[in-house]
């Protein structure tokens, strides 16, 4: 091919691809992406399921001895937690009675509606910590719905088609969650790291941060329901600016081995921008 | 013919990237089958055919990611054009050029992808962390896999070429 022709072909391809990116970013290609995603999601589900079965079997075989010891440790831990559970149930019943007396209404864990989904793949770019699930709009899943496992928060739905969805995990560097330390009630913000860790920032300098303390969502900003487990504090240090503390947090969820997740489909965030509009109107 | 053939093979490669290859993650990086297929095609074919493979492969990749459609295509198109401009057709299938293309191509592809994610997808991945945790391991995998992949693709490429009539 002549040099002029080559540059022309290259330039035309760049223009077409840039237009494609622009329209996709604007959401104009949503219906096309929906249609094409259906067969891809189906094939991905089949291959993903087979891959996870094989990978799980290999893990089980290689970890057999470790699992025996772990089983023993867990049996001991279970005995301790059963006593704690009985105590907490009593407190829970007291809470329910008092909440009823005060007419205190909120979306508790028992009110949540879940859709259970299989994880069928991970984001292909590598730069984004995201998973694909086999539940979509037709299963009642909506954009920004929280996604959890029995061990805690996984992330939020960021891309949706009829039969599937993409979930941005809390470990993604662009993820930021308002959270609270369970025992000291100190607030902060949990952000993801590309290395897979979580860091809780913006904790007050004088706040008491206990290693091993549980980190839960605090419901501020109405982006997530309150009291979803995010992880445990591993260590704490003063931030470089020395204006606040930062804690390394380890999620209880193994993000590399997610097979089944649950989407909370009845969480309806309050649109806080309404209050901002009212304030602006009052100030006028 | 090779244009139509690219659609199922690249779709399958994108699905394998999201499923099987994800199990081989080292840090944030894994073998990138779509990148390898497109680069191999660029080493074997002419620019026009390779550009089609780059565009199709990128779209398949982006259908399974949060990136806007075409983000990966743009990176792959740049890689394909660089291969075509820098290496003469006879040098491309040597033992040296494919690994060099895998190393430099992975970096170029990821830099373009990071840029597109930042500008169009509003996803600001920290560049240093991204290059260290994702690009470096991906580059190692791609460099190791490119020569065997090139041999396989060469067989497929020859099979797709129209047969010339024999002169007795």
Coordinates of C-alpha atoms in Angstrom, one line a residue:
Chain A
X1 CA 0.0 0.0 0.0
X2 CA 1.3 3.5 -0.8
X3 CA 2.4 5.7 2.1
X4 CA -0.4 8.3 1.4
X5 CA -3.0 5.5 1.3
X6 CA -1.8 4.0 4.6
X7 CA -1.9 7.3 6.4
X8 CA -5.4 7.9 5.0
X9 CA -6.7 4.5 6.1
X10 CA -5.1 4.9 9.6
X11 CA -6.6 8.4 10.0
X12 CA -10.0 7.3 8.9
X13 CA -9.9 4.4 11.4
X14 CA -8.9 6.8 14.2
X15 CA -11.8 9.1 13.3
X16 CA -14.3 6.3 13.3
X17 CA -13.0 4.8 16.5
X18 CA -13.0 8.2 18.3
X19 CA -16.6 8.8 17.2
X20 CA -17.5 5.4 18.5
X21 CA -15.9 6.2 21.9
X22 CA -17.7 9.6 22.0
X23 CA -21.1 8.2 21.3
X24 CA -20.6 5.2 23.7
X25 CA -19.5 7.6 26.5
X26 CA -22.7 9.6 25.8
X27 CA -24.8 6.5 26.1
X28 CA -26.0 6.7 22.5
X29 CA -24.9 3.1 21.8
X30 CA -26.7 1.6 24.8
X31 CA -29.3 -0.4 22.7
X32 CA -26.6 -1.8 20.4
X33 CA -24.4 -2.8 23.4
X34 CA -27.5 -4.4 25.0
X35 CA -28.2 -6.6 22.0
X36 CA -24.6 -7.6 21.3
X37 CA -23.9 -8.3 25.0
X38 CA -26.6 -11.0 25.3
X39 CA -24.8 -13.8 23.3
X40 CA -21.5 -12.7 24.7
X41 CA -22.8 -12.9 28.3
X42 CA -24.3 -16.3 27.5
X43 CA -20.9 -17.7 26.3
X44 CA -19.1 -16.0 29.1
X45 CA -21.5 -17.6 31.6
X46 CA -20.8 -21.1 30.2
X47 CA -17.0 -20.7 30.0
X48 CA -16.8 -18.7 33.3
X49 CA -18.8 -21.5 35.1
X50 CA -16.5 -24.2 33.8
X51 CA -13.4 -22.2 34.6
X52 CA -14.5 -21.6 38.2
X53 CA -15.3 -25.3 38.7
X54 CA -11.8 -26.3 37.5
X55 CA -10.1 -23.6 39.4
X56 CA -12.1 -24.4 42.6
X57 CA -11.2 -28.1 42.3
X58 CA -7.5 -27.3 41.9
X59 CA -7.6 -25.0 44.9
X60 CA -9.4 -27.6 47.1
X61 CA -6.8 -30.3 46.3
X62 CA -3.9 -28.0 46.9
X63 CA -5.3 -26.6 50.2
X64 CA -6.7 -29.9 51.6
X65 CA -4.4 -30.0 54.7
X66 CA -4.8 -26.3 55.4
X67 CA -8.5 -26.8 55.2
X68 CA -8.5 -29.4 57.9
X69 CA -6.7 -27.1 60.3
X70 CA -8.9 -24.2 59.3
X71 CA -12.1 -26.3 59.9
X72 CA -10.9 -27.0 63.4
X73 CA -10.2 -23.3 64.1
X74 CA -13.6 -22.3 62.7
X75 CA -15.4 -24.8 64.9
X76 CA -13.8 -23.2 67.9
X77 CA -14.6 -19.7 66.7
X78 CA -18.2 -20.8 66.0
X79 CA -18.7 -21.9 69.7
X80 CA -17.6 -18.4 70.8
X81 CA -19.7 -16.6 68.3
X82 CA -22.8 -18.6 69.2
X83 CA -22.8 -17.2 72.7
X84 CA -22.3 -13.7 71.3
X85 CA -25.1 -14.3 68.8
X86 CA -27.5 -15.1 71.6
X87 CA -26.6 -11.9 73.4
X88 CA -27.0 -9.8 70.2
X89 CA -30.4 -11.4 69.5
X90 CA -31.6 -10.1 72.8
X91 CA -30.3 -6.7 72.1
X92 CA -31.8 -6.8 68.6
X93 CA -35.2 -7.5 70.1
X94 CA -34.8 -4.6 72.5
X95 CA -33.9 -2.4 69.6
X96 CA -37.0 -3.5 67.6
X97 CA -39.3 -2.8 70.6
X98 CA -37.8 0.7 71.2
X99 CA -37.8 1.5 67.4
X100 CA -41.5 0.6 67.3
X101 CA -42.2 2.8 70.3
X102 CA -40.4 5.8 68.7
X103 CA -41.8 5.1 65.3
X104 CA -38.3 4.9 64.0
X105 CA -38.3 3.6 60.4
X106 CA -35.4 2.6 58.3
X107 CA -34.3 0.0 55.8
X108 CA -32.9 -2.7 58.0
X109 CA -31.1 -5.9 56.8
X110 CA -34.3 -7.9 57.1
X111 CA -36.1 -5.5 54.7
X112 CA -33.6 -5.8 51.9
X113 CA -34.6 -7.6 48.7
X114 CA -31.9 -9.6 47.1
X115 CA -31.3 -11.1 43.7
X116 CA -28.7 -13.8 43.6
X117 CA -26.3 -13.8 40.6
X118 CA -23.4 -15.8 39.3
X119 CA -20.1 -14.0 38.6
X120 CA -19.4 -14.7 34.9
X121 CA -16.2 -12.7 34.4
X122 CA -13.9 -9.9 35.2
X123 CA -13.2 -6.6 33.5
X124 CA -11.0 -7.1 30.5
X125 CA -9.0 -3.9 30.7
X126 CA -7.1 -4.8 33.9
X127 CA -7.2 -1.2 35.0
X128 CA -10.7 -1.4 36.4
X129 CA -11.6 -3.7 39.3
X130 CA -14.9 -4.9 38.1
X131 CA -16.8 -8.1 37.7
X132 CA -19.6 -9.2 35.3
X133 CA -22.7 -10.9 36.7
X134 CA -25.5 -12.8 34.9
X135 CA -28.4 -10.6 36.3
X136 CA -29.6 -7.6 34.5
X137 CA -32.5 -5.3 34.0
X138 CA -35.0 -8.1 33.5
X139 CA -34.1 -9.5 36.9
X140 CA -34.9 -6.2 38.5
X141 CA -31.3 -4.9 38.9
X142 CA -30.8 -1.2 38.5
X143 CA -27.9 1.1 38.0
X144 CA -25.9 1.8 41.2
X145 CA -27.6 -1.0 43.1
X146 CA -25.3 -2.3 46.0
X147 CA -23.8 -5.7 45.5
X148 CA -22.9 -7.9 48.5
X149 CA -21.9 -11.3 49.7
X150 CA -22.5 -12.9 53.1
X151 CA -19.1 -11.5 54.0
X152 CA -19.8 -7.9 53.1
X153 CA -19.9 -5.2 50.5
X154 CA -18.6 -6.1 47.0
X155 CA -19.4 -2.9 45.0
X156 CA -22.1 -1.2 42.9
X157 CA -23.7 -1.8 39.5
X158 CA -22.2 0.6 37.0
X159 CA -23.2 -0.9 33.6
X160 CA -26.4 -2.7 32.8
X161 CA -27.9 -4.7 30.0
X162 CA -31.0 -6.8 29.8
X163 CA -29.3 -10.1 30.9
X164 CA -26.1 -8.9 32.6
X165 CA -24.4 -6.2 34.6
X166 CA -21.0 -4.9 35.4
X167 CA -20.2 -4.3 39.1
X168 CA -17.4 -1.8 40.1
X169 CA -15.8 -3.3 43.1
X170 CA -14.9 -1.4 46.2
X171 CA -11.2 -2.2 45.5
X172 CA -11.2 -0.1 42.3
X173 CA -9.1 3.1 42.7
X174 CA -12.1 5.2 41.6
X175 CA -14.4 3.7 44.3
X176 CA -15.0 5.9 47.3
X177 CA -17.4 4.9 50.1
X178 CA -18.5 6.7 53.2
X179 CA -17.8 4.4 56.1
X180 CA -17.6 4.2 59.9
X181 CA -15.5 2.3 62.5
X182 CA -18.0 0.1 64.2
X183 CA -16.8 0.4 67.8
X184 CA -15.7 4.0 68.0
X185 CA -18.3 5.4 65.5
X186 CA -15.6 7.5 63.7
X187 CA -16.4 8.3 60.1
X188 CA -14.1 8.2 57.2
X189 CA -14.0 7.4 53.5
X190 CA -12.9 4.0 52.2
X191 CA -11.1 4.1 48.8
X192 CA -9.8 1.3 46.7
X193 CA -6.2 0.6 45.6
X194 CA -5.1 -1.0 42.3
X195 CA -3.1 -3.4 44.4
X196 CA -6.4 -4.8 45.8
X197 CA -6.2 -3.2 49.3
X198 CA -8.6 -0.7 50.8
X199 CA -7.6 2.4 52.6
X200 CA -9.9 4.3 55.0
X201 CA -8.9 8.0 54.9
X202 CA -10.2 11.2 56.5
X203 CA -10.3 9.8 60.0
X204 CA -10.0 12.6 62.5
X205 CA -6.5 12.9 63.9
X206 CA -7.6 12.5 67.5
X207 CA -9.9 9.5 66.7
X208 CA -9.3 6.2 68.4
X209 CA -8.7 3.6 65.8
X210 CA -8.5 0.0 67.0
X211 CA -6.7 -2.7 64.9
X212 CA -9.2 -5.4 64.0
X213 CA -12.2 -3.1 64.4
X214 CA -15.0 -3.7 61.8
X215 CA -15.5 -1.0 59.1
X216 CA -19.2 -0.6 58.0
X217 CA -21.0 1.7 55.6
X218 CA -22.5 4.7 57.4
X219 CA -25.2 5.6 54.9
X220 CA -24.0 9.2 54.5
X221 CA -24.5 10.6 51.1
X222 CA -27.2 8.0 50.5
X223 CA -25.1 6.1 48.0
X224 CA -25.2 2.8 50.0
X225 CA -27.4 1.4 52.8
X226 CA -25.9 1.8 56.3
X227 CA -24.3 -1.1 58.2
X228 CA -22.9 -3.1 55.2
X229 CA -19.6 -4.7 56.3
X230 CA -16.6 -3.3 54.3
X231 CA -13.7 -5.0 56.1
X232 CA -11.4 -5.0 59.2
X233 CA -8.8 -2.5 60.2
X234 CA -5.3 -3.9 59.7
X235 CA -3.1 -1.0 60.7
X236 CA -3.4 2.8 61.1
X237 CA -1.0 5.7 60.5
X238 CA -1.0 9.5 60.2
X239 CA -1.6 10.6 56.6
X240 CA 1.3 12.4 54.8
X241 CA -0.3 15.8 55.2
X242 CA -0.8 15.0 59.0
X243 CA -4.3 16.4 58.8
X244 CA -6.0 13.1 59.3
X245 CA -5.4 9.4 59.9
X246 CA -5.4 6.6 57.4
X247 CA -6.2 3.0 58.1
X248 CA -5.4 0.0 55.9
X249 CA -8.6 -2.1 55.7
X250 CA -8.8 -5.8 54.6
X251 CA -12.1 -6.8 53.2
X252 CA -13.5 -10.2 54.4
X253 CA -14.5 -10.8 50.8
X254 CA -12.0 -12.6 48.5
X255 CA -12.4 -10.5 45.4
X256 CA -10.3 -12.9 43.3
X257 CA -12.6 -15.9 44.1
X258 CA -16.1 -14.4 43.8
X259 CA -18.5 -16.9 42.4
X260 CA -21.9 -15.8 43.7
X261 CA -23.1 -12.4 44.7
X262 CA -26.3 -10.7 45.8
X263 CA -27.7 -7.5 44.4
X264 CA -29.9 -5.4 46.8
X265 CA -32.7 -4.3 44.5
X266 CA -34.9 -2.3 46.8
X267 CA -32.4 0.3 48.0
X268 CA -33.7 3.7 46.9
X269 CA -31.3 6.5 47.6
X270 CA -32.8 9.9 48.7
X271 CA -32.0 12.4 46.0
X272 CA -30.0 15.0 48.1
X273 CA -29.7 17.4 45.2
X274 CA -33.4 18.4 45.9
X275 CA -32.3 20.0 49.1
X276 CA -29.4 21.8 47.3
X277 CA -32.0 23.2 44.8
X278 CA -34.3 24.3 47.6
X279 CA -31.4 26.1 49.4
X280 CA -30.4 27.9 46.2
X281 CA -34.1 28.9 45.7
X282 CA -34.3 30.2 49.3
X283 CA -31.0 32.2 48.9
X284 CA -32.4 34.0 45.8
Chain B
X1 CA -12.8 -13.6 4.4
X2 CA -10.3 -12.8 7.2
X3 CA -12.6 -9.8 8.2
X4 CA -15.6 -12.1 8.9
X5 CA -13.3 -14.7 10.5
X6 CA -12.0 -12.1 12.9
X7 CA -15.4 -11.6 14.6
X8 CA -16.0 -15.1 16.2
X9 CA -12.3 -15.6 17.0
X10 CA -11.9 -12.2 18.7
X11 CA -15.2 -12.6 20.5
X12 CA -14.0 -15.9 21.9
X13 CA -10.7 -14.4 22.8
X14 CA -12.4 -11.5 24.7
X15 CA -14.6 -14.0 26.6
X16 CA -11.5 -16.1 27.5
X17 CA -9.7 -12.9 28.7
X18 CA -12.6 -12.2 31.0
X19 CA -12.8 -15.8 32.3
X20 CA -9.9 -18.2 31.9
X21 CA -7.1 -15.6 31.7
X22 CA -8.4 -13.8 34.8
X23 CA -7.5 -16.9 36.8
X24 CA -3.8 -16.3 35.8
X25 CA -3.7 -12.8 37.2
X26 CA -0.4 -11.7 38.5
X27 CA -1.0 -8.4 40.3
X28 CA -3.6 -6.8 38.0
X29 CA -2.1 -8.2 34.8
X30 CA -3.0 -11.3 32.8
X31 CA -2.3 -12.6 29.3
X32 CA -4.2 -10.5 26.8
X33 CA -5.4 -12.8 24.0
X34 CA -7.1 -10.1 22.0
X35 CA -3.9 -8.0 22.0
X36 CA -1.8 -11.0 21.0
X37 CA -4.2 -12.0 18.2
X38 CA -4.3 -8.5 16.8
X39 CA -0.5 -8.0 17.0
X40 CA 0.1 -11.4 15.3
X41 CA -2.3 -10.4 12.5
X42 CA -0.5 -7.1 12.1
X43 CA 2.8 -9.0 11.9
X44 CA 1.4 -11.3 9.2
X45 CA -1.1 -9.3 7.2
X46 CA -1.3 -5.9 5.5
X47 CA -2.3 -2.7 7.3
X48 CA -5.9 -2.7 6.2
X49 CA -6.6 -6.2 7.5
X50 CA -4.8 -5.6 10.7
X51 CA -6.8 -2.4 11.3
X52 CA -10.1 -4.3 11.0
X53 CA -8.8 -6.9 13.5
X54 CA -7.8 -4.1 15.9
X55 CA -11.2 -2.3 15.6
X56 CA -13.2 -5.5 16.0
X57 CA -11.0 -6.9 18.8
X58 CA -11.2 -3.6 20.8
X59 CA -15.0 -3.5 20.5
X60 CA -15.3 -7.2 21.7
X61 CA -12.9 -6.3 24.6
X62 CA -14.9 -3.2 25.6
X63 CA -18.3 -5.0 25.5
X64 CA -16.9 -7.0 28.5
X65 CA -15.6 -4.0 30.4
X66 CA -16.6 -0.6 31.9
X67 CA -14.6 1.2 29.3
X68 CA -16.6 3.1 26.5
X69 CA -16.9 1.1 23.3
X70 CA -13.9 1.7 21.1
X71 CA -11.4 2.5 24.0
X72 CA -9.4 -0.6 23.4
X73 CA -9.8 -0.3 19.6
X74 CA -8.0 3.0 19.7
X75 CA -5.0 1.6 21.6
X76 CA -4.8 -1.4 19.3
X77 CA -5.1 0.7 16.1
X78 CA -2.0 2.7 17.3
X79 CA -0.1 -0.5 17.9
X80 CA -1.0 -1.9 14.5
X81 CA 0.0 1.3 12.7
X82 CA 3.3 1.4 14.6
X83 CA 4.1 -2.2 13.6
X84 CA 3.3 -1.5 10.0
X85 CA 5.4 1.7 9.9
X86 CA 8.5 0.5 11.8
X87 CA 9.1 -3.0 10.5
X88 CA 9.5 -4.3 7.0
X89 CA 7.2 -7.3 6.2
X90 CA 10.2 -9.7 5.9
X91 CA 11.6 -8.8 9.4
X92 CA 8.3 -9.1 11.2
X93 CA 8.3 -12.9 11.7
X94 CA 11.9 -13.1 13.0
X95 CA 12.6 -14.2 16.6
X96 CA 13.4 -10.7 17.7
X97 CA 10.7 -8.4 16.3
X98 CA 7.6 -10.1 17.9
X99 CA 8.9 -9.9 21.5
X100 CA 9.9 -6.3 20.9
X101 CA 6.5 -5.6 19.6
X102 CA 4.9 -7.3 22.6
X103 CA 6.8 -5.2 25.1
X104 CA 6.5 -1.8 23.4
X105 CA 3.0 -2.6 22.1
X106 CA 1.6 -3.5 25.5
X107 CA 2.9 -0.2 27.0
X108 CA 1.6 1.9 24.1
X109 CA -1.8 0.1 24.2
X110 CA -2.2 0.6 27.9
X111 CA -1.1 4.2 27.9
X112 CA -3.7 5.0 25.2
X113 CA -6.3 3.0 27.2
X114 CA -5.5 4.9 30.4
X115 CA -5.9 8.2 28.5
X116 CA -9.2 7.2 27.0
X117 CA -10.5 6.0 30.4
X118 CA -9.5 9.3 31.9
X119 CA -10.9 11.6 29.1
X120 CA -14.1 9.7 28.0
X121 CA -14.8 7.3 30.8
X122 CA -14.0 9.7 33.6
X123 CA -12.1 6.8 35.3
X124 CA -8.9 8.3 36.6
X125 CA -6.6 5.3 37.2
X126 CA -3.3 6.4 38.9
X127 CA -0.8 6.1 36.0
X128 CA 2.2 4.9 38.0
X129 CA 0.2 2.2 39.9
X130 CA -1.5 1.2 36.7
X131 CA 1.7 0.7 34.8
X132 CA 3.3 -1.2 37.7
X133 CA 0.4 -3.5 38.7
X134 CA -1.2 -4.1 35.4
X135 CA 1.0 -3.2 32.4
X136 CA 4.2 -4.9 33.7
X137 CA 2.8 -8.3 34.4
X138 CA 0.7 -8.2 31.2
X139 CA 3.8 -7.3 29.2
X140 CA 5.7 -10.3 30.7
X141 CA 2.8 -12.7 29.8
X142 CA 2.4 -11.2 26.3
X143 CA 6.2 -11.4 25.6
X144 CA 6.2 -15.1 26.6
X145 CA 3.2 -16.0 24.6
X146 CA 3.7 -14.0 21.4
X147 CA 6.0 -16.5 19.6
X148 CA 3.8 -19.6 20.0
X149 CA 0.8 -17.5 19.2
X150 CA 2.4 -16.2 16.1
X151 CA 3.1 -19.8 14.9
X152 CA -0.6 -20.7 15.3
X153 CA -1.8 -17.6 13.6
X154 CA 0.6 -18.1 10.7
X155 CA -1.0 -21.4 10.0
X156 CA -4.5 -19.8 10.2
X157 CA -3.4 -16.9 8.1
X158 CA -2.0 -19.2 5.3
X159 CA -5.2 -21.2 5.4
X160 CA -7.3 -18.1 4.8
X161 CA -5.3 -16.9 1.8
X162 CA -7.0 -17.6 -1.6
X163 CA -5.4 -20.6 -3.3
X164 CA -3.5 -19.7 -6.5
X165 CA -4.2 -22.0 -9.5
X166 CA -1.2 -24.2 -10.3
X167 CA 0.5 -23.8 -13.6
X168 CA 1.4 -27.3 -15.0

